[in-house]
Short mmCIF file of C-alpha atoms in Angstrom, two decimals:
data_model
loop_
_atom_site.label_atom_id
_atom_site.label_comp_id
_atom_site.label_asym_id
_atom_site.label_seq_id
_atom_site.Cartn_x
_atom_site.Cartn_y
_atom_site.Cartn_z
CA MET A 764 0.47 -0.02 0.21
CA PHE A 765 1.23 3.91 -0.52
CA HIS A 766 1.16 6.48 1.74
CA GLU A 767 1.96 10.11 2.20
CA LEU A 768 3.15 12.00 5.35
CA SER A 769 3.45 15.50 4.81
CA LYS A 770 6.07 17.68 6.38
CA ASP A 771 4.00 19.05 9.16
CA ASN A 772 4.56 15.89 10.83
CA TYR A 773 8.17 16.14 12.53
CA PHE A 774 10.01 16.10 15.73
CA TYR A 775 13.60 17.35 16.52
CA ALA A 776 14.56 14.47 18.91
CA MET A 777 14.26 10.28 18.16
CA SER A 778 12.40 9.04 21.13
CA LYS A 779 10.07 6.01 22.17
CA ASP A 780 7.79 8.50 23.58
CA ASN A 781 7.13 10.23 20.45
CA GLU A 782 3.27 9.64 18.95
CA PRO A 783 3.03 8.09 15.62
CA LYS A 784 2.23 10.12 12.72
CA LEU A 785 1.31 7.53 10.48
CA LYS A 786 0.91 3.44 10.63
CA VAL A 787 1.76 1.35 8.05
CA ASP A 788 2.29 -2.50 7.03
CA ILE A 789 5.27 -4.36 6.57
CA GLY A 790 6.10 -3.90 2.93
CA ASP A 791 4.34 -0.67 2.48
CA THR A 792 5.62 2.41 0.69
CA VAL A 793 5.50 5.93 1.69
CA LYS A 794 6.36 9.46 0.29
CA ILE A 795 7.62 11.42 3.07
CA SER A 796 7.76 15.40 2.74
CA SER A 797 10.59 16.93 4.74
CA HIS A 798 11.64 20.49 5.60
CA ASP A 799 15.10 21.49 5.15
CA CYS A 800 17.48 21.14 8.39
CA PHE A 801 16.49 24.59 9.02
CA THR A 802 12.78 24.14 9.49
CA GLY A 803 12.46 26.69 6.66
CA GLN A 804 13.66 29.37 8.81
CA ILE A 805 16.32 31.26 6.44
CA THR A 806 14.79 32.65 3.60
CA SER A 807 17.21 35.25 2.34
CA GLU A 808 21.10 35.46 2.70
CA GLU A 809 20.68 38.98 4.69
CA ASN A 810 19.53 39.37 8.35
CA ALA A 811 19.33 35.21 8.01
CA PHE A 812 19.64 35.17 11.86
CA GLU A 813 17.05 37.41 12.95
CA GLY A 814 14.46 35.76 15.01
CA PHE A 815 16.15 32.43 14.02
CA SER A 816 16.00 29.27 17.00
CA TRP A 817 18.79 27.13 16.97
CA ASP A 818 16.35 24.60 18.72
CA ARG A 819 14.84 24.49 15.65
CA ILE A 820 17.22 22.28 14.07
CA ASN A 821 17.09 18.88 12.09
CA PRO A 822 13.38 18.13 12.16
CA ALA A 823 12.74 14.73 10.94
CA SER A 824 9.33 13.61 9.21
CA GLY A 825 7.19 11.03 11.48
CA PRO A 826 7.45 9.03 13.20
CA ILE A 827 6.07 6.11 11.21
CA TYR A 828 4.99 2.91 13.09
CA VAL A 829 5.28 -0.03 11.07
CA ASN A 830 3.07 -2.82 12.32
CA ASP A 831 4.34 -6.08 13.48
CA VAL A 832 7.89 -4.86 13.82
CA LYS A 833 8.94 -5.61 17.24
CA PRO A 834 12.23 -5.23 19.51
CA GLY A 835 15.30 -7.11 18.28
CA ASP A 836 13.93 -6.83 14.56
CA VAL A 837 15.84 -4.85 11.95
CA LEU A 838 14.26 -2.62 9.88
CA LYS A 839 14.73 -2.32 6.17
CA VAL A 840 14.47 0.96 4.45
CA THR A 841 14.80 1.13 0.66
CA ILE A 842 15.09 4.47 -0.55
CA GLU A 843 13.23 4.52 -4.03
CA THR A 844 13.46 8.00 -4.62
CA ILE A 845 14.60 11.37 -3.42
CA ASP A 846 13.03 14.48 -4.94
CA ILE A 847 14.59 17.67 -3.91
CA ALA A 848 13.39 21.56 -4.06
CA ASP A 849 15.25 23.61 -6.84
CA ALA A 850 17.15 25.83 -4.01
CA GLY A 851 18.83 25.27 -0.98
CA VAL A 852 20.77 26.91 1.71
CA MET A 853 24.29 26.65 3.40
CA VAL A 854 25.60 28.47 6.48
CA THR A 855 29.35 28.61 8.27
CA GLY A 856 30.93 30.71 10.67
CA PRO A 857 32.98 30.58 13.76
CA GLY A 858 33.05 27.56 15.86
CA MET A 859 31.25 25.70 13.06
CA GLY A 860 32.75 22.47 11.68
CA VAL A 861 36.42 22.01 11.04
CA MET A 862 37.26 25.23 9.96
CA GLY A 863 35.35 27.13 12.79
CA ASN A 864 38.38 27.96 14.55
CA ARG A 865 39.64 30.18 11.38
CA LEU A 866 36.43 31.69 10.91
CA ARG A 867 35.38 35.23 12.18
CA ASP A 868 31.92 36.04 10.70
CA MET A 869 28.69 34.09 10.03
CA ASN A 870 28.01 33.78 6.24
CA VAL A 871 24.89 32.41 4.80
CA ARG A 872 24.48 31.47 1.00
CA LYS A 873 21.48 30.33 -0.96
CA PHE A 874 22.00 28.05 -4.10
CA ASP A 875 19.90 27.28 -7.03
CA VAL A 876 19.74 23.55 -7.98
CA ASP A 877 19.01 22.41 -11.64
CA ASN A 878 17.27 19.45 -11.19
CA GLU A 879 17.11 19.16 -15.13
CA LYS A 880 20.87 19.22 -15.38
CA GLY A 881 21.68 17.81 -12.06
CA THR A 882 23.96 20.75 -10.97
CA VAL A 883 24.22 23.02 -8.62
CA ASP A 884 25.81 26.61 -9.70
CA PHE A 885 28.72 27.69 -7.22
CA ASP A 886 30.38 30.90 -8.39
CA GLY A 887 30.08 29.95 -12.11
CA LEU A 888 31.20 26.14 -11.03
CA GLN A 889 28.69 23.62 -12.07
CA LEU A 890 28.88 21.06 -8.86
CA PRO A 891 27.35 17.65 -9.41
CA VAL A 892 23.81 17.12 -7.59
CA ASN A 893 24.55 14.29 -5.13
CA LYS A 894 21.30 13.73 -3.32
CA MET A 895 21.38 12.02 0.37
CA ILE A 896 19.86 11.87 3.50
CA GLY A 897 21.22 13.26 6.62
CA VAL A 898 19.02 12.29 9.51
CA ILE A 899 17.03 8.62 8.96
CA GLY A 900 16.42 6.07 11.85
CA VAL A 901 14.38 4.74 14.33
CA ALA A 902 13.63 5.28 18.39
CA PRO A 903 16.69 4.41 20.28
CA PRO A 904 16.73 2.29 23.29
CA ASN A 905 16.48 4.46 26.24
CA THR A 906 16.43 8.12 26.30
CA ALA A 907 15.72 10.40 23.43
CA VAL A 908 18.48 11.24 21.36
CA ASN A 909 18.10 14.92 19.48
CA ASN A 910 18.44 14.68 15.86
CA GLY A 911 21.56 16.07 15.36
CA THR A 912 23.39 13.09 17.14
CA PRO A 913 24.00 9.79 15.40
CA ASP A 914 24.49 6.51 17.47
CA THR A 915 23.39 2.85 16.69
CA HIS A 916 19.77 3.56 15.78
CA GLY A 917 20.80 5.60 13.02
CA GLY A 918 19.93 9.53 13.80
CA ASN A 919 22.14 12.35 12.00
CA MET A 920 24.97 10.09 10.22
CA ASP A 921 25.32 12.37 7.13
CA SER A 922 26.20 9.38 5.05
CA VAL A 923 26.48 10.11 1.04
CA LYS A 924 25.63 6.34 0.75
CA VAL A 925 22.36 7.40 2.19
CA THR A 926 20.58 7.87 -1.10
CA GLU A 927 18.51 6.57 -4.09
CA GLY A 928 18.85 2.86 -4.74
CA ALA A 929 20.62 2.19 -1.33
CA VAL A 930 19.15 -0.01 1.54
CA LEU A 931 19.66 0.80 5.27
CA TYR A 932 19.30 -1.57 7.82
CA LEU A 933 18.61 -0.29 11.33
CA PRO A 934 18.23 -2.23 14.78
CA VAL A 935 14.78 -1.75 16.00
CA TYR A 936 14.40 -1.06 19.96
CA HIS A 937 10.32 -0.39 20.33
CA GLU A 938 7.36 -1.61 18.99
CA GLY A 939 6.59 -0.48 15.47
CA ALA A 940 9.99 1.13 14.88
CA LEU A 941 9.13 4.67 14.86
CA PHE A 942 10.92 5.30 11.82
CA GLY A 943 11.64 9.10 10.60
CA LEU A 944 13.89 11.01 8.22
CA GLY A 945 14.85 14.79 7.23
CA ASP A 946 17.75 16.99 6.76
CA VAL A 947 18.21 16.16 3.12
CA HIS A 948 20.94 17.63 1.31
CA ALA A 949 21.27 18.47 -2.58
CA ALA A 950 25.15 18.37 -2.39
CA MET A 951 27.41 17.42 0.14
CA GLY A 952 31.05 15.86 0.77
CA ASP A 953 31.91 12.87 3.05
CA GLY A 954 32.62 14.78 6.17
CA GLU A 955 30.39 17.80 6.20
CA ILE A 956 33.47 19.70 7.29
CA SER A 957 31.54 23.20 7.48
CA VAL A 958 28.83 21.72 9.34
CA SER A 959 26.21 22.05 6.73
CA GLY A 960 25.40 20.61 3.06
CA LEU A 961 23.33 22.45 0.81
CA GLU A 962 20.31 21.94 2.86
CA VAL A 963 17.14 21.22 0.84
CA GLU A 964 13.26 20.66 1.34
CA ALA A 965 12.57 17.03 -0.15
CA ASP A 966 10.17 14.35 -0.87
CA VAL A 967 11.49 11.11 -0.30
CA THR A 968 9.90 7.83 -1.06
CA VAL A 969 10.82 4.65 0.98
CA LYS A 970 9.89 1.12 1.33
CA LEU A 971 9.52 -0.22 4.98
CA GLU A 972 10.08 -4.07 5.36
CA LYS A 973 11.72 -6.56 8.11
CA ALA A 974 15.04 -7.80 7.17
CA GLU A 975 14.51 -11.38 6.71
CA THR A 976 18.34 -12.74 7.29
CA LEU A 977 20.51 -9.76 8.34
CA LYS A 978 21.05 -8.88 11.89
CA THR A 979 22.87 -5.88 13.21
CA TYR A 980 23.30 -3.60 16.18
CA HIS A 981 24.28 -0.74 14.20
CA PRO A 982 23.25 0.76 11.00
CA VAL A 983 24.02 -0.90 7.69
CA ILE A 984 23.90 0.26 4.01
CA THR A 985 23.93 -1.88 0.79
CA ASP A 986 23.76 -0.64 -2.75
CA GLN A 987 24.86 -2.15 -6.09
CA ASP A 988 29.02 -1.23 -4.88
CA GLY A 989 28.62 -3.70 -1.82
CA ILE A 990 27.81 -3.24 1.70
CA TYR A 991 28.82 -0.52 4.46
CA MET A 992 28.67 -0.87 8.30
CA MET A 993 28.12 2.44 10.10
CA VAL A 994 29.41 3.46 13.60
CA SER A 995 29.17 6.80 15.70
CA ASP A 996 31.38 7.40 18.51
CA LYS A 997 32.48 10.62 20.52
CA ASP A 998 36.11 9.23 19.32
CA LEU A 999 36.68 8.73 15.60
CA ASN A 1000 39.18 6.65 15.98
CA LEU A 1001 37.03 4.30 18.12
CA ALA A 1002 34.32 4.58 15.37
CA VAL A 1003 36.87 3.43 12.68
CA ASP A 1004 37.75 0.51 14.79
CA GLN A 1005 34.41 -0.80 15.62
CA SER A 1006 33.39 -0.34 12.22
CA VAL A 1007 35.80 -2.78 11.04
CA HIS A 1008 35.03 -5.29 14.15
CA LYS A 1009 31.40 -4.85 13.17
CA MET A 1010 31.68 -5.71 9.87
CA THR A 1011 34.02 -8.83 10.58
CA ASP A 1012 31.46 -10.10 12.86
CA LEU A 1013 28.77 -10.09 10.48
CA LEU A 1014 30.66 -11.34 7.57
CA GLN A 1015 32.55 -14.27 9.29
CA PRO A 1016 29.61 -16.43 9.76
CA HIS A 1017 28.79 -16.63 6.05
CA THR A 1018 32.61 -17.63 4.84
CA ASN A 1019 34.52 -20.72 6.00
CA LEU A 1020 37.64 -18.48 6.80
CA PRO A 1021 39.40 -18.22 10.17
CA LEU A 1022 39.33 -14.46 11.74
CA SER A 1023 42.98 -14.42 10.72
CA GLU A 1024 42.35 -14.78 7.14
CA LEU A 1025 39.21 -12.86 6.91
CA THR A 1026 41.04 -9.91 8.74
CA MET A 1027 43.65 -10.25 5.74
CA LEU A 1028 40.89 -10.01 3.16
CA MET A 1029 39.53 -7.06 4.91
CA SER A 1030 42.91 -5.44 4.92
CA LEU A 1031 43.33 -6.02 1.05
CA ALA A 1032 39.67 -5.53 -0.14
CA GLY A 1033 37.78 -3.27 2.63
CA GLN A 1034 38.15 0.36 2.73
CA THR A 1035 37.56 2.58 5.95
CA GLN A 1036 35.51 5.64 5.06
CA ILE A 1037 34.45 8.60 7.09
CA ASN A 1038 30.62 9.87 6.98
CA GLN A 1039 30.87 13.09 9.10
CA VAL A 1040 33.16 14.63 11.68
CA VAL A 1041 31.02 17.61 12.73
CA ASP A 1042 28.16 16.34 15.35
CA PRO A 1043 28.59 15.29 19.02
CA LYS A 1044 29.34 11.76 17.74
CA LYS A 1045 31.39 11.37 14.43
CA THR A 1046 30.35 8.41 12.11
CA ALA A 1047 32.64 6.20 10.17
CA ARG A 1048 31.82 3.57 7.88
CA PHE A 1049 33.52 0.36 6.65
CA PHE A 1050 33.17 -0.90 3.10
CA VAL A 1051 33.59 -4.13 1.78
CA PRO A 1052 32.72 -4.51 -2.11
CA ARG A 1053 30.15 -6.63 -3.70
CA TYR A 1054 32.25 -9.14 -5.49
CA ILE A 1055 33.25 -10.82 -1.97
CA LEU A 1056 29.55 -10.91 -1.01
CA GLU A 1057 28.90 -12.83 -4.41
CA HIS A 1058 32.12 -15.11 -4.08
CA TYR A 1059 30.98 -16.30 -0.63
CA ASN A 1060 27.45 -16.48 -1.54
CA ILE A 1061 26.59 -13.91 1.43
CA GLU A 1062 23.03 -12.62 0.47
CA LEU A 1063 22.01 -10.04 3.09
CA LYS A 1064 18.31 -9.16 3.02
#
């Protein structure tokens, strides 16, 4: 069944206490409309922060309750389409992102998006659009987590891999999962070093299912290229290390390799990568190419 959820249904923290705005069945498809990460507060480059509230950041549309999804399950989210607005906004300034210690003034820029050509005009340079979802997840296990922070439930992972055609797997902690998403970008590089991508309103169509075989305690992405394990931690070193450990734990039961040889394979073909380095917790991902899954007949679904 097909559903729609308007951007008027949103929240700023993922929580088991959020009231569901939509209930769907396993296998249903939902078109989710979302605000930009500033909840539409920035409408011009001049005087952009007059009346601005930093409490209204990273709204996620939802939550969506998926019937018959229970704690211990894994929610399978297929991202079918991402349709973005024809303009977006960026900000950076003192204390923001990697360069914040060197910036002295707030800077706000609006950029047009040519959806037909798939480009963003930056000072005459035509940058390619790379649509991706910054905030996406389910209710966390215990206390509420604001949408600016990533963790095992997903949240603000800011991964360029969370895009059209990808499948995201999320561990479920509460009845119905309580799924939501927002903070869509028209363009952004890994790291999100300025603290924002090109922030846009969007319509995202997803299919919500329950994973049949994949079991994970951290977000996992699969796409045509392979599989990614996402881990967030205040310490990026720990996030990187744990992404490798968790991927190894996920794959080893599906091979006949001893741990030492699987480690060798991961070192030869696996890739440590970074999602973002600007949130309260930084997020790393470990990538394994699809040809390895195919060689060992690993079917994760």
